[in-house]
Tab-separated table of C-alpha atoms and ligand atoms in Angstrom:
chain	number	residue	atom	x	y	z
A	1	SER	CA	76.020	182.703	100.546
A	2	HIS	CA	74.647	181.934	97.016
A	3	ARG	CA	73.070	178.370	97.571
A	4	ILE	CA	69.960	176.327	95.171
A	5	PRO	CA	67.028	174.263	96.693
A	6	LEU	CA	66.596	171.281	96.325
A	7	SER	CA	64.363	168.494	95.873
A	8	ASP	CA	64.107	167.791	98.914
A	9	GLY	CA	63.853	171.065	101.350
A	10	ASN	CA	68.189	171.329	101.913
A	11	SER	CA	70.030	173.766	99.795
A	12	ILE	CA	72.572	172.509	97.991
A	13	PRO	CA	76.484	175.578	97.419
A	14	LEU	CA	76.150	176.402	93.943
A	15	LEU	CA	80.327	176.420	93.825
A	16	GLY	CA	82.669	173.974	95.817
A	17	LEU	CA	85.601	172.429	96.003
A	18	GLY	CA	86.958	169.464	93.927
A	19	THR	CA	89.055	167.032	95.489
A	20	TYR	CA	90.275	164.033	93.091
A	21	ALA	CA	93.830	164.001	92.218
A	22	ASP	CA	95.800	162.162	90.990
A	23	PRO	CA	97.232	160.413	93.941
A	24	GLN	CA	100.232	158.849	92.210
A	25	LYS	CA	101.702	161.992	91.144
A	26	THR	CA	99.745	164.363	94.041
A	27	PRO	CA	101.786	165.280	97.567
A	28	LYS	CA	100.322	163.918	100.143
A	29	GLY	CA	99.124	167.041	101.652
A	30	SER	CA	98.087	169.400	99.715
A	31	CYS	CA	94.169	168.027	99.897
A	32	LEU	CA	93.944	169.566	103.315
A	33	GLU	CA	96.094	171.886	102.273
A	34	ALA	CA	93.645	172.494	99.563
A	35	VAL	CA	90.187	172.284	101.356
A	36	LYS	CA	91.694	174.395	104.849
A	37	ILE	CA	92.865	177.283	102.045
A	38	ALA	CA	89.082	177.014	100.131
A	39	ILE	CA	87.183	177.208	103.627
A	40	ASP	CA	89.143	180.778	104.425
A	41	ALA	CA	87.960	181.947	101.036
A	42	GLY	CA	84.193	181.261	101.398
A	43	TYR	CA	84.416	177.632	100.090
A	44	ARG	CA	81.415	175.544	101.974
A	45	HIS	CA	81.118	172.432	99.970
A	46	ILE	CA	82.962	170.230	99.231
A	47	ASP	CA	82.671	167.427	96.933
A	48	GLY	CA	85.083	164.715	97.438
A	49	ALA	CA	84.668	160.269	97.737
A	50	PHE	CA	86.067	157.070	99.126
A	51	VAL	CA	87.788	155.992	95.521
A	52	TYR	CA	89.454	159.920	95.525
A	53	PHE	CA	92.712	158.424	98.529
A	54	ASN	CA	92.448	161.469	100.498
A	55	GLU	CA	89.009	162.037	101.433
A	56	HIS	CA	90.314	161.673	104.985
A	57	GLU	CA	92.516	165.387	104.488
A	58	VAL	CA	89.113	166.220	103.564
A	59	GLY	CA	87.323	165.293	107.365
A	60	GLN	CA	90.383	166.549	109.272
A	61	ALA	CA	90.475	169.684	107.477
A	62	ILE	CA	86.786	170.410	107.860
A	63	ARG	CA	87.131	168.787	112.102
A	64	GLU	CA	90.801	171.526	112.329
A	65	LYS	CA	88.892	174.782	111.174
A	66	ILE	CA	85.257	173.554	113.416
A	67	ALA	CA	87.655	173.595	115.854
A	68	GLU	CA	88.900	176.543	114.735
A	69	GLY	CA	86.648	178.717	115.230
A	70	LYS	CA	86.402	180.054	110.900
A	71	ILE	CA	83.031	177.045	110.663
A	72	LYS	CA	80.439	176.048	112.128
A	73	ARG	CA	79.874	171.764	110.840
A	74	GLU	CA	76.014	172.410	109.254
A	75	ASP	CA	77.931	175.352	107.355
A	76	ILE	CA	79.646	172.513	105.521
A	77	PHE	CA	78.368	170.513	102.442
A	78	TYR	CA	79.853	167.494	101.523
A	79	CYS	CA	79.061	164.898	98.449
A	80	GLY	CA	79.877	161.456	99.147
A	81	LYS	CA	80.229	158.873	96.906
A	82	LEU	CA	79.224	155.405	96.489
A	83	TRP	CA	81.867	153.640	94.317
A	84	ASN	CA	80.846	150.043	91.739
A	85	THR	CA	82.188	147.577	93.614
A	86	CYS	CA	79.469	148.855	96.405
A	87	HIS	CA	76.146	148.833	94.961
A	88	PRO	CA	74.803	145.682	96.291
A	89	PRO	CA	71.811	146.962	98.880
A	90	GLU	CA	73.502	145.700	101.785
A	91	LEU	CA	77.172	147.541	100.906
A	92	VAL	CA	75.370	150.462	100.672
A	93	ARG	CA	75.131	152.155	104.553
A	94	PRO	CA	78.452	149.627	105.748
A	95	THR	CA	80.076	151.824	103.430
A	96	LEU	CA	78.758	155.119	103.867
A	97	GLU	CA	79.365	154.349	107.642
A	98	LYS	CA	82.630	153.693	106.579
A	99	THR	CA	83.259	156.601	105.030
A	100	LEU	CA	82.032	158.272	108.063
A	101	LYS	CA	84.759	156.919	109.913
A	102	ILE	CA	87.581	158.448	106.780
A	103	LEU	CA	85.923	161.741	107.245
A	104	GLN	CA	84.859	161.666	110.939
A	105	LEU	CA	82.074	162.798	110.299
A	106	ASP	CA	78.577	162.191	111.734
A	107	TYR	CA	76.665	161.832	108.346
A	108	VAL	CA	76.876	163.803	105.122
A	109	ASP	CA	75.066	166.272	103.506
A	110	LEU	CA	74.794	164.656	99.457
A	111	TYR	CA	76.066	160.866	99.523
A	112	ILE	CA	75.664	159.771	94.993
A	113	ILE	CA	75.361	156.572	94.062
A	114	GLU	CA	79.860	157.525	91.125
A	115	LEU	CA	78.466	155.130	88.368
A	116	PRO	CA	75.608	153.617	87.847
A	117	MET	CA	77.070	150.192	86.766
A	118	ALA	CA	78.039	147.892	88.826
A	119	PHE	CA	81.613	146.207	88.814
A	120	LYS	CA	82.097	143.015	91.392
A	121	PRO	CA	81.878	143.473	95.321
A	122	GLY	CA	85.733	143.034	96.358
A	123	ASP	CA	88.829	144.250	97.005
A	124	ALA	CA	89.612	145.633	94.771
A	125	LEU	CA	88.004	148.009	93.853
A	126	TYR	CA	88.688	147.811	89.638
A	127	PRO	CA	88.389	144.148	89.781
A	128	LYS	CA	90.460	143.290	85.967
A	129	ASP	CA	89.813	139.661	85.291
A	130	GLU	CA	93.207	137.866	83.079
A	131	ASN	CA	92.877	139.227	80.880
A	132	GLY	CA	92.839	143.102	81.569
A	133	LYS	CA	89.336	144.076	81.259
A	134	PHE	CA	87.002	144.948	84.372
A	135	ILE	CA	84.797	142.651	86.181
A	136	TYR	CA	81.239	144.263	85.669
A	137	HIS	CA	78.648	143.300	88.117
A	138	GLU	CA	74.796	142.146	88.199
A	139	THR	CA	72.742	144.355	89.968
A	140	ASP	CA	69.824	146.508	90.512
A	141	LEU	CA	70.395	150.134	90.335
A	142	CYS	CA	66.484	150.976	92.186
A	143	ALA	CA	67.238	148.061	95.604
A	144	THR	CA	70.615	150.188	95.128
A	145	TRP	CA	68.621	153.669	95.522
A	146	GLU	CA	66.654	152.026	98.219
A	147	ALA	CA	69.228	151.167	100.354
A	148	LEU	CA	70.369	155.252	99.868
A	149	GLU	CA	66.236	155.988	100.888
A	150	ALA	CA	67.132	154.200	103.633
A	151	CYS	CA	70.737	156.291	104.655
A	152	LYS	CA	68.656	159.173	104.559
A	153	ASP	CA	65.785	157.773	106.907
A	154	ALA	CA	69.057	157.063	109.168
A	155	GLY	CA	70.582	159.962	109.326
A	156	LEU	CA	73.802	159.001	107.704
A	157	ALA	CA	72.839	161.838	104.507
A	158	LYS	CA	71.252	164.713	104.523
A	159	SER	CA	70.483	164.133	100.324
A	160	ILE	CA	70.757	161.554	98.693
A	161	GLY	CA	71.169	161.790	94.587
A	162	VAL	CA	73.376	160.411	91.878
A	163	SER	CA	75.844	160.652	88.623
A	164	ASN	CA	76.465	159.526	86.072
A	165	PHE	CA	72.809	158.975	85.042
A	166	ASN	CA	71.194	159.459	81.952
A	167	ARG	CA	67.637	160.249	81.351
A	168	ARG	CA	66.459	156.990	80.866
A	169	GLN	CA	68.419	155.309	83.790
A	170	LEU	CA	66.394	158.826	86.560
A	171	GLU	CA	63.563	157.995	84.813
A	172	MET	CA	63.837	153.823	85.873
A	173	ILE	CA	64.397	155.918	89.633
A	174	MET	CA	61.984	158.101	89.596
A	175	SER	CA	59.398	155.708	88.763
A	176	LYS	CA	60.070	153.244	90.411
A	177	PRO	CA	57.377	151.379	92.431
A	178	GLY	CA	57.761	152.699	96.763
A	179	LEU	CA	59.752	155.605	95.658
A	180	LYS	CA	60.358	157.414	98.763
A	181	TYR	CA	62.886	160.186	97.498
A	182	LYS	CA	63.133	161.176	94.241
A	183	PRO	CA	67.599	161.956	93.928
A	184	VAL	CA	67.972	165.788	94.483
A	185	SER	CA	70.740	165.936	91.862
A	186	ASN	CA	72.385	164.618	89.256
A	187	GLN	CA	76.652	165.262	88.968
A	188	VAL	CA	77.497	165.325	85.078
A	189	GLU	CA	80.615	166.341	82.855
A	190	CYS	CA	79.195	170.113	82.390
A	191	HIS	CA	80.921	172.928	80.632
A	192	PRO	CA	81.165	175.323	77.819
A	193	TYR	CA	82.275	172.303	75.242
A	194	PHE	CA	79.750	169.565	77.078
A	195	THR	CA	76.270	171.961	77.625
A	196	GLN	CA	74.211	169.098	78.099
A	197	PRO	CA	71.515	170.746	76.650
A	198	LYS	CA	68.977	167.730	76.817
A	199	LEU	CA	69.301	166.219	80.258
A	200	LEU	CA	69.315	170.097	81.590
A	201	GLU	CA	65.995	170.613	80.429
A	202	PHE	CA	65.373	167.668	81.529
A	203	CYS	CA	66.049	168.275	85.338
A	204	ARG	CA	65.089	171.461	85.228
A	205	GLN	CA	61.684	169.806	84.585
A	206	HIS	CA	62.381	166.852	87.124
A	207	ASP	CA	63.127	169.444	89.896
A	208	ILE	CA	67.236	167.559	89.625
A	209	VAL	CA	69.917	170.582	90.141
A	210	ILE	CA	72.894	169.641	87.331
A	211	VAL	CA	76.318	169.472	89.499
A	212	GLY	CA	78.630	169.948	86.729
A	213	TYR	CA	81.519	167.269	87.759
A	214	SER	CA	84.976	168.643	85.179
A	215	PRO	CA	83.940	172.519	84.970
A	216	LEU	CA	87.655	173.695	83.528
A	217	GLY	CA	87.996	171.022	81.326
A	218	THR	CA	89.554	168.483	83.142
A	219	SER	CA	93.419	168.576	83.954
A	220	ARG	CA	94.364	167.081	81.180
A	221	ASP	CA	95.477	163.594	82.146
A	222	GLU	CA	95.944	160.978	79.447
A	223	SER	CA	95.716	158.270	81.210
A	224	TRP	CA	91.937	158.754	81.590
A	225	VAL	CA	90.657	162.778	79.562
A	226	ASN	CA	90.135	162.767	76.315
A	227	VAL	CA	92.869	165.107	74.971
A	228	SER	CA	91.894	164.878	71.268
A	229	SER	CA	89.400	167.995	72.396
A	230	PRO	CA	91.139	171.661	72.761
A	231	PRO	CA	92.076	173.306	76.108
A	232	LEU	CA	88.517	174.494	77.484
A	233	LEU	CA	90.650	177.420	79.085
A	234	LYS	CA	92.252	178.438	75.448
A	235	ASP	CA	89.195	179.110	74.344
A	236	PRO	CA	88.966	182.871	72.113
A	237	VAL	CA	85.160	183.874	72.669
A	238	LEU	CA	85.739	182.690	76.961
A	239	ASN	CA	88.657	184.549	76.841
A	240	ALA	CA	87.554	187.699	75.112
A	241	ILE	CA	85.040	188.139	77.337
A	242	GLY	CA	86.571	187.332	80.532
A	243	LYS	CA	88.999	190.754	79.108
A	244	LYS	CA	85.376	192.569	79.341
A	245	TYR	CA	84.847	192.331	82.744
A	246	ASN	CA	88.904	192.022	83.985
A	247	LYS	CA	88.272	188.174	84.629
A	248	THR	CA	89.551	184.630	83.472
A	249	ALA	CA	88.520	182.195	81.405
A	250	ALA	CA	88.251	180.322	84.128
A	251	GLN	CA	85.531	182.360	85.622
A	252	ILE	CA	83.374	183.208	82.880
A	253	ALA	CA	82.872	179.684	82.672
A	254	LEU	CA	82.637	178.954	86.757
A	255	ARG	CA	80.460	181.743	86.110
A	256	PHE	CA	78.165	180.512	83.200
A	257	ASN	CA	77.161	177.683	84.492
A	258	VAL	CA	76.442	178.819	88.143
A	259	GLN	CA	74.264	181.998	85.888
A	260	ARG	CA	72.416	179.085	84.502
A	261	GLY	CA	71.316	177.012	88.427
A	262	VAL	CA	74.332	174.427	87.306
A	263	VAL	CA	76.286	173.725	90.684
A	264	VAL	CA	80.550	173.788	89.481
A	265	ILE	CA	82.671	172.189	91.948
A	266	PRO	CA	86.062	173.020	90.088
A	267	LYS	CA	89.186	171.121	91.379
A	268	SER	CA	92.212	173.335	91.924
A	269	PHE	CA	95.272	172.710	95.036
A	270	ASN	CA	96.052	175.723	93.809
A	271	PRO	CA	96.235	178.997	96.413
A	272	GLN	CA	95.852	181.716	94.975
A	273	ARG	CA	93.398	179.373	91.520
A	274	ILE	CA	91.788	178.702	94.413
A	275	ARG	CA	90.393	181.733	95.612
A	276	GLU	CA	90.246	183.440	92.419
A	277	ASN	CA	87.515	179.867	91.220
A	278	PHE	CA	85.747	181.689	94.098
A	279	GLN	CA	85.318	186.024	92.266
A	280	ILE	CA	82.872	184.143	90.092
A	281	PHE	CA	79.386	186.575	92.180
A	282	ASP	CA	80.832	190.214	90.963
A	283	PHE	CA	79.578	189.980	88.134
A	284	SER	CA	77.655	189.070	85.787
A	285	LEU	CA	77.260	187.931	81.998
A	286	THR	CA	75.215	189.352	79.663
A	287	GLU	CA	71.970	187.710	77.981
A	288	LYS	CA	74.083	187.376	74.480
A	289	GLU	CA	76.749	186.413	76.116
A	290	MET	CA	75.440	183.931	77.799
A	291	LYS	CA	74.138	182.741	74.422
A	292	GLU	CA	77.051	182.910	72.293
A	293	ILE	CA	79.220	180.703	75.415
A	294	GLU	CA	76.720	178.101	75.110
A	295	ALA	CA	77.538	178.176	71.153
A	296	LEU	CA	80.353	176.526	72.128
A	297	ASN	CA	78.643	173.177	73.022
A	298	LYS	CA	80.655	170.532	70.870
A	299	ASN	CA	79.127	167.612	72.637
A	300	VAL	CA	82.294	166.074	73.054
A	301	ARG	CA	83.145	164.574	76.301
A	302	TYR	CA	87.449	165.273	77.292
A	303	VAL	CA	85.653	161.725	81.011
A	304	GLU	CA	84.084	159.507	78.130
A	305	LEU	CA	84.359	156.787	81.073
A	306	LEU	CA	85.616	154.144	79.280
A	307	MET	CA	84.185	151.427	81.060
B	1	LIG	P1	88.474	170.761	86.430
B	1	LIG	O1	87.592	171.097	87.848
B	1	LIG	O2	87.902	171.353	84.909
B	1	LIG	O3	90.074	171.339	86.635
B	1	LIG	C1	90.847	171.197	87.279
B	1	LIG	C2	92.013	171.600	87.101
B	1	LIG	O4	92.655	172.645	86.066
B	1	LIG	C3	93.787	171.334	87.150
B	1	LIG	O5	94.933	170.617	86.918
B	1	LIG	C4	93.379	172.133	88.222
B	1	LIG	O6	94.747	172.558	88.550
B	1	LIG	C5	93.175	173.269	86.973
B	1	LIG	N1	93.033	174.661	87.638
B	1	LIG	C6	92.342	174.895	88.562
B	1	LIG	N2	92.380	176.211	88.072
B	1	LIG	C7	91.861	176.829	87.521
B	1	LIG	C8	92.365	178.900	87.239
B	1	LIG	N3	91.439	179.165	87.442
B	1	LIG	N4	92.659	178.285	86.064
B	1	LIG	C9	93.795	177.682	85.356
B	1	LIG	N5	93.890	176.380	85.648
B	1	LIG	C10	92.927	175.773	86.875
B	1	LIG	O7	88.923	169.159	86.566
B	1	LIG	P2	88.517	167.909	87.557
B	1	LIG	O8	88.898	166.995	88.075
B	1	LIG	O9	87.703	166.213	86.414
B	1	LIG	O10	86.716	168.360	88.354
B	1	LIG	C11	86.067	168.310	88.665
B	1	LIG	C12	85.728	168.075	89.475
B	1	LIG	O11	85.560	167.466	89.515
B	1	LIG	C13	86.710	166.974	90.985
B	1	LIG	O12	88.787	167.519	91.233
B	1	LIG	C14	85.755	165.883	91.266
B	1	LIG	O13	85.677	166.231	92.185
B	1	LIG	C15	84.977	166.146	90.533
B	1	LIG	N6	84.989	165.009	89.173
B	1	LIG	C16	83.389	163.263	89.625
B	1	LIG	C17	83.644	163.077	88.672
B	1	LIG	C18	82.216	161.935	88.731
B	1	LIG	O14	82.399	161.008	87.932
B	1	LIG	N7	81.635	161.767	89.205
B	1	LIG	C19	84.422	163.292	87.537
B	1	LIG	C20	85.495	163.192	87.497
B	1	LIG	C21	85.361	164.515	88.440
B	1	LIG	P3	95.044	172.812	89.674
B	1	LIG	O15	95.295	171.728	91.016
B	1	LIG	O16	96.815	173.260	89.887
B	1	LIG	O17	94.958	174.652	90.551
């Protein structure tokens, strides 16, 4: 079912459902419904995080579909994320256990460090000082990584990886004395306007799968997206190629990445678009079209992560 191998012997489905949606603007239960529709449509990979505040809905959807007999637990690939306030090594396992309790599952398939920098530990997920500035926390990423390795050994995570890491940060982990497991994946922004040529080449050389987030160019929510970069799905080249195959620009953008071995995790909570985004395995782009799409790269991020 369109999976690619990971360096630890496991595998990851090339297409997953993203589940980040602004909790202020999204009705409760939308994520539950979306994940159930996605599983019915054939999705087996779900991308979530504690900090998305809907992990309980993801867990419920998976458990309902297992109870229905539609899937078994081992058919599903769930990726959870370690938030910035939980980098100290002694917090890692309890944090993953909290996620498992929210999901009501025994393990996650992939657990990743969400960002390579830490916030002050505590109840505030976005701790700020009296001037409104984020309070960072000095931690050793290698020590955090060792705590993830222990979670894999304990069977709480089948695979472990990272997110938003650059080459230098990946090298730091991989050259750590006594490294037990290297990161199987690095989840970063990746789509036709931000194709990641250098990081992709580096990760290929080291058997690290790139998981491309915001593969459709984000929701363009101005509170966190750089909207000065034009909307991806309006792109004339993507739309022209789509016309040829009777596909949408979204399907072309997703197909481009999976065809070059980049996993995509488009978010949709809309039944029709959830199904549309899955219909990318019944055609392929020519080498010339792949090159044309690669040439759209602007080297500009939508997700600047200014913190
Ligand atoms: P995205 O998947 O590129 O785009 C989502 C937006 O596109 C939503 O507004 C969605 O609306 C719309 N959409 C979905 N399918 C469509 C289609 N076929 N045609 C037109 N519009 C469509 O953006 P994203 O949510 O930023 O990224 C995807 C996932 O990556 C997130 O949900 C999250 O799981 C992950 N992520 C991770 C990080 C990280 O730091 N690790 C950062 C950002 C995102 P509807 O729901 O109404 O369809």
